[in-house]
Tab-separated table of C-alpha atoms in Angstrom:
chain	number	residue	atom	x	y	z
A	15	MET	CA	92.249	81.092	106.183
A	16	SER	CA	92.200	77.421	106.995
A	17	TYR	CA	92.183	75.884	103.503
A	18	GLN	CA	94.968	76.671	101.091
A	19	VAL	CA	94.486	78.966	98.060
A	20	ASN	CA	97.778	80.727	98.221
A	21	ALA	CA	97.099	83.485	95.670
A	22	LEU	CA	93.783	84.327	97.614
A	23	GLU	CA	95.571	84.298	101.060
A	24	ILE	CA	98.318	86.407	99.778
A	25	LEU	CA	95.735	89.056	98.432
A	26	ALA	CA	93.729	89.065	101.602
A	27	GLU	CA	96.952	89.419	103.601
A	28	ASN	CA	97.925	92.487	101.400
A	29	PHE	CA	94.402	94.113	102.280
A	30	ARG	CA	94.741	93.144	105.841
A	31	ARG	CA	97.921	95.428	106.049
A	32	LEU	CA	96.001	98.553	105.066
A	33	PRO	CA	94.843	100.818	107.783
A	34	GLY	CA	91.376	99.977	109.395
A	35	ILE	CA	91.017	96.785	107.545
A	36	GLY	CA	90.508	93.587	109.583
A	37	ALA	CA	90.740	89.880	108.753
A	38	LYS	CA	87.116	89.502	107.735
A	39	SER	CA	87.078	92.670	105.697
A	40	ALA	CA	90.245	91.608	103.937
A	41	GLN	CA	88.784	88.259	102.912
A	42	ARG	CA	85.679	90.033	101.565
A	43	LEU	CA	87.813	92.435	99.600
A	44	ALA	CA	89.968	89.718	98.293
A	45	PHE	CA	86.802	87.732	97.035
A	46	HIS	CA	85.349	91.026	95.681
A	47	VAL	CA	88.689	91.485	93.609
A	48	LEU	CA	88.315	87.703	92.335
A	49	ASN	CA	84.813	88.643	91.035
A	50	MET	CA	85.809	91.804	89.381
A	51	PRO	CA	85.971	91.950	85.577
A	52	ASN	CA	89.707	91.192	84.354
A	53	GLU	CA	90.200	94.832	83.064
A	54	GLN	CA	89.143	96.259	86.475
A	55	ALA	CA	91.632	94.187	88.420
A	56	GLN	CA	94.249	95.070	85.922
A	57	ALA	CA	93.445	98.619	86.229
A	58	PHE	CA	93.568	98.493	90.089
A	59	ALA	CA	97.044	96.798	89.995
A	60	GLU	CA	98.334	99.424	87.546
A	61	ALA	CA	96.927	102.286	89.636
A	62	ILE	CA	99.020	101.036	92.607
A	63	ILE	CA	102.296	100.739	90.520
A	64	ASN	CA	101.583	104.116	88.715
A	65	ALA	CA	100.920	105.925	91.842
A	66	LYS	CA	104.225	104.622	93.378
A	67	ASN	CA	106.300	105.380	90.105
A	68	GLN	CA	104.801	108.680	88.961
A	69	ILE	CA	104.268	110.400	92.215
A	70	HIS	CA	107.095	112.450	93.582
A	71	ARG	CA	107.470	115.738	95.642
A	72	CYS	CA	107.063	119.120	94.108
A	73	PRO	CA	110.534	120.705	94.153
A	74	GLU	CA	108.979	123.909	95.437
A	75	CYS	CA	106.483	122.992	97.971
A	76	CYS	CA	107.231	119.302	98.739
A	77	ASN	CA	103.537	118.463	98.119
A	78	LEU	CA	102.920	115.252	96.120
A	79	THR	CA	102.670	115.482	92.248
A	80	ASP	CA	102.849	113.394	89.184
A	81	SER	CA	103.988	116.330	86.905
A	82	GLU	CA	107.048	118.452	87.005
A	83	LYS	CA	105.584	121.024	89.622
A	84	CYS	CA	102.353	120.599	91.584
A	85	THR	CA	99.293	122.254	90.133
A	86	VAL	CA	99.112	124.907	92.996
A	87	CYS	CA	102.794	126.001	92.483
A	88	GLY	CA	102.205	125.872	88.629
A	89	ASP	CA	99.107	127.985	88.804
A	90	ALA	CA	100.061	131.778	87.961
A	91	LYS	CA	96.798	132.950	89.542
A	92	ARG	CA	97.820	131.902	93.131
A	93	ASP	CA	98.961	134.469	95.592
A	94	ARG	CA	102.675	134.117	95.974
A	95	SER	CA	103.115	136.172	99.085
A	96	VAL	CA	101.354	133.653	101.327
A	97	ILE	CA	102.648	130.279	102.120
A	98	CYS	CA	100.409	127.821	104.111
A	99	VAL	CA	102.341	125.122	105.956
A	100	VAL	CA	100.611	121.867	106.551
A	101	SER	CA	101.820	118.455	107.889
A	102	ALA	CA	100.575	116.160	105.175
A	103	PRO	CA	99.350	116.278	101.583
A	104	SER	CA	95.772	115.274	102.681
A	105	ASP	CA	95.669	118.549	104.621
A	106	VAL	CA	96.226	120.511	101.339
A	107	ILE	CA	93.096	118.572	99.779
A	108	ALA	CA	91.109	119.592	102.939
A	109	ILE	CA	91.991	123.264	102.766
A	110	GLU	CA	91.679	123.477	98.836
A	111	LYS	CA	88.102	122.092	99.370
A	112	THR	CA	87.085	125.147	101.458
A	113	ALA	CA	88.050	127.387	98.515
A	114	GLY	CA	88.865	129.894	101.081
A	115	PHE	CA	92.777	130.222	100.577
A	116	ASN	CA	94.440	131.406	97.308
A	117	GLY	CA	98.154	131.339	98.338
A	118	LEU	CA	100.749	128.637	98.109
A	119	TYR	CA	101.382	125.530	100.348
A	120	HIS	CA	104.300	123.934	101.926
A	121	VAL	CA	104.009	120.353	103.081
A	122	LEU	CA	106.263	119.121	106.081
A	123	HIS	CA	105.561	115.438	105.704
A	124	GLY	CA	105.174	114.990	109.331
A	125	VAL	CA	105.303	116.752	112.591
A	126	ILE	CA	108.104	116.975	115.254
A	127	SER	CA	107.446	113.954	117.606
A	128	PRO	CA	110.498	112.961	119.799
A	129	LEU	CA	108.762	109.704	121.032
A	130	ASP	CA	108.660	108.497	117.272
A	131	ASN	CA	112.249	109.675	116.630
A	132	ILE	CA	111.022	112.479	114.262
A	133	GLY	CA	113.032	115.685	114.741
A	134	PRO	CA	112.974	118.915	112.701
A	135	ALA	CA	115.683	117.270	110.186
A	136	GLU	CA	113.213	114.631	109.159
A	137	LEU	CA	110.610	117.203	108.063
A	138	CYS	CA	110.765	119.479	104.934
A	139	ILE	CA	111.667	122.532	107.097
A	140	LYS	CA	114.943	123.563	105.287
A	141	GLU	CA	113.016	123.575	101.895
A	142	LEU	CA	110.663	126.123	103.625
A	143	VAL	CA	113.448	128.365	104.868
A	144	GLN	CA	114.914	128.321	101.284
A	145	ARG	CA	111.668	129.528	99.911
A	146	LEU	CA	111.657	132.489	102.334
A	147	GLY	CA	115.014	133.588	100.795
A	148	ASN	CA	113.576	135.882	98.221
A	149	ASP	CA	111.421	138.755	99.304
A	150	GLU	CA	108.161	137.726	97.586
A	151	VAL	CA	106.800	135.831	100.695
A	152	LYS	CA	105.064	138.209	103.215
A	153	GLU	CA	103.257	135.778	105.340
A	154	VAL	CA	103.635	132.171	106.528
A	155	ILE	CA	100.446	130.466	107.920
A	156	LEU	CA	101.208	127.564	110.232
A	157	ALA	CA	98.427	125.022	109.652
A	158	THR	CA	99.513	122.084	111.529
A	159	SER	CA	96.848	120.135	113.460
A	160	PRO	CA	96.092	121.694	117.114
A	161	THR	CA	97.638	118.607	118.893
A	162	VAL	CA	100.769	118.692	121.061
A	163	GLU	CA	103.006	117.612	118.264
A	164	GLY	CA	101.263	119.976	115.733
A	165	ASP	CA	101.801	123.040	118.242
A	166	THR	CA	105.397	122.159	118.791
A	167	THR	CA	106.117	121.991	115.228
A	168	ALA	CA	104.421	125.285	114.610
A	169	LEU	CA	106.315	126.910	117.513
A	170	TYR	CA	109.567	125.630	116.250
A	171	ILE	CA	109.096	126.891	112.749
A	172	ALA	CA	107.725	130.237	114.155
A	173	LYS	CA	110.996	130.725	116.089
A	174	LEU	CA	113.031	129.749	113.096
A	175	ILE	CA	111.606	132.031	110.521
A	176	LYS	CA	110.522	135.084	112.501
A	177	PRO	CA	114.049	136.598	112.163
A	178	LEU	CA	113.754	136.446	108.448
A	179	GLY	CA	111.092	139.289	108.534
A	180	VAL	CA	107.981	137.358	107.316
A	181	ALA	CA	104.649	137.544	109.253
A	182	VAL	CA	104.091	134.224	110.852
A	183	THR	CA	100.390	133.340	111.643
A	184	ARG	CA	98.475	130.262	113.061
A	185	LEU	CA	95.194	129.034	112.089
A	186	ALA	CA	92.527	130.395	114.475
A	187	TYR	CA	91.288	128.120	117.199
A	188	GLY	CA	87.861	126.830	116.034
A	189	ILE	CA	89.118	123.452	114.906
A	190	PRO	CA	88.148	120.983	117.735
A	191	VAL	CA	91.403	120.586	119.617
A	192	GLY	CA	92.914	117.090	119.715
A	193	SER	CA	91.324	116.157	116.311
A	194	ASP	CA	92.955	115.653	113.116
A	195	LEU	CA	93.013	118.584	110.668
A	196	GLU	CA	92.317	116.174	107.735
A	197	TYR	CA	88.731	115.463	109.228
A	198	ALA	CA	87.615	118.968	110.086
A	199	ASP	CA	84.509	120.119	108.295
A	200	GLU	CA	84.770	122.674	105.517
A	201	LEU	CA	83.059	125.559	107.406
A	202	THR	CA	85.138	125.214	110.558
A	203	LEU	CA	88.362	125.110	108.370
A	204	SER	CA	87.276	128.076	106.412
A	205	LYS	CA	86.522	129.963	109.544
A	206	ALA	CA	89.963	129.011	110.986
A	207	ILE	CA	91.649	130.349	107.832
A	208	GLU	CA	89.729	133.593	108.036
A	209	ASN	CA	90.607	134.139	111.790
A	210	ARG	CA	94.332	133.174	111.685
A	211	ARG	CA	96.343	135.133	114.354
A	212	GLU	CA	99.934	136.310	114.650
A	213	VAL	CA	102.164	133.932	116.743
B	16	MET	CA	89.792	115.566	95.092
B	17	SER	CA	89.929	119.226	94.243
B	18	TYR	CA	93.671	119.437	93.151
B	19	GLN	CA	95.008	117.317	90.450
B	20	VAL	CA	97.367	114.493	91.001
B	21	ASN	CA	96.025	112.073	88.523
B	22	ALA	CA	97.778	108.950	89.686
B	23	LEU	CA	96.748	109.490	93.167
B	24	GLU	CA	92.982	110.010	92.258
B	25	ILE	CA	92.816	107.046	89.955
B	26	LEU	CA	94.120	104.927	92.894
B	27	ALA	CA	91.742	106.440	95.391
B	28	GLU	CA	88.854	105.930	92.864
B	29	ASN	CA	89.979	102.163	92.687
B	30	PHE	CA	89.775	101.840	96.355
B	31	ARG	CA	86.310	103.624	96.430
B	32	ARG	CA	84.914	100.977	94.197
B	33	LEU	CA	85.599	98.296	96.807
B	34	PRO	CA	82.757	97.278	99.024
B	35	GLY	CA	82.432	99.248	102.284
B	36	ILE	CA	84.923	101.847	101.402
B	37	GLY	CA	83.866	105.633	101.011
B	38	ALA	CA	85.748	108.557	99.634
B	39	LYS	CA	87.590	109.516	102.790
B	40	SER	CA	88.729	105.963	103.360
B	41	ALA	CA	89.713	105.371	99.819
B	42	GLN	CA	91.946	108.705	100.014
B	43	ARG	CA	93.557	107.384	103.270
B	44	LEU	CA	94.158	104.014	101.722
B	45	ALA	CA	95.692	105.655	98.554
B	46	PHE	CA	97.929	107.817	100.748
B	47	HIS	CA	98.933	104.763	102.798
B	48	VAL	CA	99.931	103.018	99.540
B	49	LEU	CA	102.072	105.984	98.577
B	50	ASN	CA	103.948	105.712	101.950
B	51	MET	CA	104.446	101.888	101.519
B	52	PRO	CA	107.941	100.651	100.682
B	53	ASN	CA	108.200	100.096	97.007
B	54	GLU	CA	108.424	96.267	97.329
B	55	GLN	CA	105.292	96.156	99.341
B	56	ALA	CA	103.283	98.108	96.823
B	57	GLN	CA	104.691	95.989	94.092
B	58	ALA	CA	103.747	92.839	96.043
B	59	PHE	CA	100.210	94.249	96.500
B	60	ALA	CA	99.774	94.811	92.823
B	61	GLU	CA	101.167	91.378	91.957
B	62	ALA	CA	98.838	89.799	94.435
B	63	ILE	CA	95.823	91.298	92.684
B	64	ILE	CA	97.024	90.131	89.150
B	65	ASN	CA	98.051	86.679	90.493
B	66	ALA	CA	94.740	86.100	92.208
B	67	LYS	CA	93.021	86.899	88.991
B	68	ASN	CA	95.198	84.778	86.856
B	69	GLN	CA	95.917	81.795	88.961
B	70	ILE	CA	92.515	81.141	90.662
B	71	HIS	CA	89.941	79.065	88.962
B	72	ARG	CA	87.308	76.655	89.806
B	73	CYS	CA	88.076	73.191	91.064
B	74	PRO	CA	86.821	70.739	88.339
B	75	GLU	CA	85.158	68.616	90.948
B	76	CYS	CA	83.511	70.930	93.663
B	77	CYS	CA	83.693	74.216	91.795
B	78	ASN	CA	85.432	75.929	94.797
B	79	LEU	CA	88.243	78.351	94.049
B	80	THR	CA	91.684	76.920	93.746
B	81	ASP	CA	95.159	77.909	92.400
B	82	SER	CA	96.191	74.291	91.801
B	83	GLU	CA	94.680	71.689	89.562
B	84	LYS	CA	92.152	70.397	92.307
B	85	CYS	CA	91.234	72.268	95.562
B	86	THR	CA	92.987	71.111	98.640
B	87	VAL	CA	89.754	69.734	99.966
B	88	CYS	CA	89.099	67.400	96.993
B	89	GLY	CA	92.790	66.543	96.861
B	90	ASP	CA	92.907	65.340	100.419
B	91	ALA	CA	92.666	61.503	100.525
B	92	LYS	CA	91.592	61.689	104.139
B	93	ARG	CA	88.330	63.342	103.698
B	94	ASP	CA	84.990	61.405	103.745
B	95	ARG	CA	83.994	61.179	100.229
B	96	SER	CA	80.506	60.060	101.005
B	97	VAL	CA	79.277	63.315	102.215
B	98	ILE	CA	79.067	66.548	100.183
B	99	CYS	CA	78.175	69.948	101.879
B	100	VAL	CA	76.693	72.242	99.371
B	101	VAL	CA	77.280	76.007	99.882
B	102	SER	CA	76.575	79.128	97.969
B	103	ALA	CA	79.983	80.719	98.105
B	104	PRO	CA	83.712	80.023	98.736
B	105	SER	CA	83.661	82.060	101.814
B	106	ASP	CA	81.219	79.653	103.292
B	107	VAL	CA	83.723	76.797	102.751
B	108	ILE	CA	86.346	78.794	104.808
B	109	ALA	CA	83.651	79.384	107.674
B	110	ILE	CA	82.776	75.656	107.829
B	111	GLU	CA	86.416	74.576	107.692
B	112	LYS	CA	87.251	76.828	110.555
B	113	THR	CA	84.688	74.955	112.731
B	114	ALA	CA	86.742	71.765	112.142
B	115	GLY	CA	83.450	69.881	112.612
B	116	PHE	CA	83.040	68.451	109.126
B	117	ASN	CA	85.343	66.117	107.354
B	118	GLY	CA	83.396	65.522	104.019
B	119	LEU	CA	83.630	67.126	100.639
B	120	TYR	CA	82.027	70.494	99.407
B	121	HIS	CA	80.239	71.811	96.524
B	122	VAL	CA	80.113	75.434	95.689
B	123	LEU	CA	77.086	76.766	93.901
B	124	HIS	CA	78.435	80.329	93.276
B	125	GLY	CA	75.257	82.117	94.113
B	126	VAL	CA	71.659	81.276	95.169
B	127	ILE	CA	68.446	81.225	93.127
B	128	SER	CA	67.145	84.745	92.995
B	129	PRO	CA	64.636	85.553	90.282
B	130	LEU	CA	64.675	89.217	91.080
B	131	ASP	CA	68.463	89.372	90.166
B	132	ASN	CA	67.835	87.046	87.141
B	133	ILE	CA	69.622	84.128	88.685
B	134	GLY	CA	67.984	80.957	88.001
B	135	PRO	CA	69.260	77.244	88.491
B	136	ALA	CA	71.036	77.381	85.116
B	137	GLU	CA	73.367	80.126	86.522
B	138	LEU	CA	74.547	78.088	89.494
B	139	CYS	CA	76.850	74.981	89.568
B	140	ILE	CA	73.971	72.656	90.149
B	141	LYS	CA	74.490	70.343	87.094
B	142	GLU	CA	78.087	69.777	88.313
B	143	LEU	CA	76.634	68.642	91.601
B	144	VAL	CA	74.241	66.142	89.807
B	145	GLN	CA	77.102	64.690	87.785
B	146	ARG	CA	79.079	64.031	91.292
B	147	LEU	CA	76.076	61.998	92.457
B	148	GLY	CA	76.320	59.800	89.345
B	149	ASN	CA	78.709	57.334	91.100
B	150	ASP	CA	77.540	55.464	94.156
B	151	GLU	CA	80.287	56.760	96.509
B	152	VAL	CA	78.081	59.655	97.692
B	153	LYS	CA	75.614	58.720	100.499
B	154	GLU	CA	74.488	62.137	101.772
B	155	VAL	CA	74.220	65.736	100.615
B	156	ILE	CA	74.163	68.397	103.064
B	157	LEU	CA	72.370	71.615	101.969
B	158	ALA	CA	74.144	74.471	103.752
B	159	THR	CA	72.869	77.433	102.056
B	160	SER	CA	72.040	80.557	104.275
B	161	PRO	CA	68.711	80.336	105.941
B	162	THR	CA	67.284	83.271	103.882
B	163	VAL	CA	64.352	83.167	101.372
B	164	GLU	CA	66.785	82.629	98.344
B	165	GLY	CA	68.998	80.132	100.281
B	166	ASP	CA	65.853	78.109	101.406
B	167	THR	CA	64.430	78.240	97.860
B	168	THR	CA	67.747	76.942	96.416
B	169	ALA	CA	67.904	74.268	99.049
B	170	LEU	CA	64.397	72.960	98.297
B	171	TYR	CA	65.060	73.213	94.404
B	172	ILE	CA	68.159	70.989	94.880
B	173	ALA	CA	66.506	68.650	97.302
B	174	LYS	CA	63.620	67.906	94.835
B	175	LEU	CA	66.291	67.493	92.132
B	176	ILE	CA	68.512	64.955	93.800
B	177	LYS	CA	66.286	62.968	96.159
B	178	PRO	CA	65.188	60.658	93.259
B	179	LEU	CA	68.927	59.757	92.826
B	180	GLY	CA	68.669	57.845	96.144
B	181	VAL	CA	71.036	59.963	98.242
B	182	ALA	CA	70.051	61.249	101.729
B	183	VAL	CA	69.534	64.888	101.497
B	184	THR	CA	69.898	66.816	104.715
B	185	ARG	CA	69.844	70.552	105.720
B	186	LEU	CA	71.683	72.397	108.323
B	187	ALA	CA	69.934	72.643	111.703
B	188	TYR	CA	68.173	75.780	112.647
B	189	GLY	CA	70.448	77.470	115.145
B	190	ILE	CA	71.992	79.814	112.642
B	191	PRO	CA	70.117	83.248	113.277
B	192	VAL	CA	67.704	83.308	110.518
B	193	GLY	CA	68.068	86.164	107.928
B	194	SER	CA	71.785	86.616	108.643
B	195	ASP	CA	74.716	85.433	106.369
B	196	LEU	CA	76.262	82.021	106.817
B	197	GLU	CA	79.623	83.701	106.363
B	198	TYR	CA	79.404	85.661	109.582
B	199	ALA	CA	77.956	82.982	111.870
B	200	ASP	CA	80.177	82.175	114.948
B	201	GLU	CA	81.974	78.929	114.843
B	202	LEU	CA	80.234	77.290	117.681
B	203	THR	CA	76.766	78.067	116.195
B	204	LEU	CA	77.938	76.677	112.859
B	205	SER	CA	79.465	73.659	114.568
B	206	LYS	CA	76.146	72.814	116.290
B	207	ALA	CA	74.207	73.424	112.929
B	208	ILE	CA	76.418	70.801	111.304
B	209	GLU	CA	75.879	68.422	114.179
B	210	ASN	CA	72.187	68.715	114.241
B	211	ARG	CA	71.436	68.630	110.339
B	212	ARG	CA	68.065	67.068	109.720
B	213	GLU	CA	66.546	65.156	106.642
B	214	VAL	CA	64.518	67.383	104.411
C-alpha cells in the first residue's frame, strides 16, 4: 500500500502469505477484518492460536487431533484389521466423506520427493511399520495420490511391509491421474476404495 | 468436516466467513496455518488483534489510521485547498497509487443507499461540512464510484456544500460505469482526476 497504516499493512501482508491470495484480495480481507465486530476478530485470532497450540499428531495414526487420540483411532466400532495410508490429513477428511471405509488410517505427512529433499525418513513410515507389529492388521490400503511421487511412495511402502505378511492393496484407478486426491469427487473416491487391487 | 478436530474446524469456519472463501479454500487455509512456523501463526493472530485495536478514524478526514492523524492529513506538503471525497479507505489507496493527486481526502465510509437503510446521517458528511468551515478549502472533488448510489451521494453532497462557496467537481467519466472505483486501473483513474468537471 502506498500510504502508511502499519497495522493494516501488516494484516494484509499476513493474508497475502496464504496460498491463493494475492495483493488485492489480501487488502480486501484486511478491510473485512477491520469491519468485523470486535468479538468476531478476537475469535478469529484465538482460533489461529488454539489450532496451533491444541492440535498435535495422534500417537497411533499420526493424523491431526486436539484430544489424546484422534476420533477414528478412539472409535471402538472401526475395523482395526485394515489401515488406509494417506499422505495428508485432508485426505482422511475426503475419504471419511465417502462413508465407504470403516477401517483405520495412517497419515504419512508427505510423499517421497527427492527434488524437495523429502525421503522416507521425513515421513511417518516407521510409525506405520510399528503398527503392523501385532497380528491384528490384515490389510494395508495405499491411498496416496496417483502422481509420480504418490506412486513412488506407495511402491516403497509396499516393498517394505509385504515381508511382514499383511495384504497390501492400492486404490483402484478411477481417480483422474495427475490430480490431487483431496479434490476427487466422493463417488469416484468411493469407487476407488471399492475396487482396490493387490500390489 | 466429517471427523472431529474442533480447533481445526473452528479455524476453517473463521476463514469461511471471509468474503470470497468457500468451504474447500477455508479448509486449505486452515491446514496451511497448521503447517506455519509457530511465530508466523502468532504474528498473524496478533496482526488481527492489533489492526482491530490500533486502527481508528482520523479526526480530520475520517480515513483509517493507527496514529493520531492519518499520514495524508499529517503531511505538510499536501495541498490543503482541495479535498477529494471518497466512499471507502480502499479508494484512498487506489487514488494514492496514481500519484496524480496532492490534496487531502475525506472518507464517507459508505454511500447513500435507502435499500440498505443507509441515509446521509450514517455517513461522515457532517464532518466534511465542518472542514469546509474555514476558508482554506477551495475545491471539493466528489470521487464516489459512478454507480446509482455513488451518483446519488455525490449529488446530495454537491447540493449541501455548494452554498458554502467552494467549487464542487466530480471525477471525469472515463471510469467504466457500474464498476467499483477500487478496481479501476491506475491510468484510467489518473485521467479521471485530471479531467474532473464542475457539477
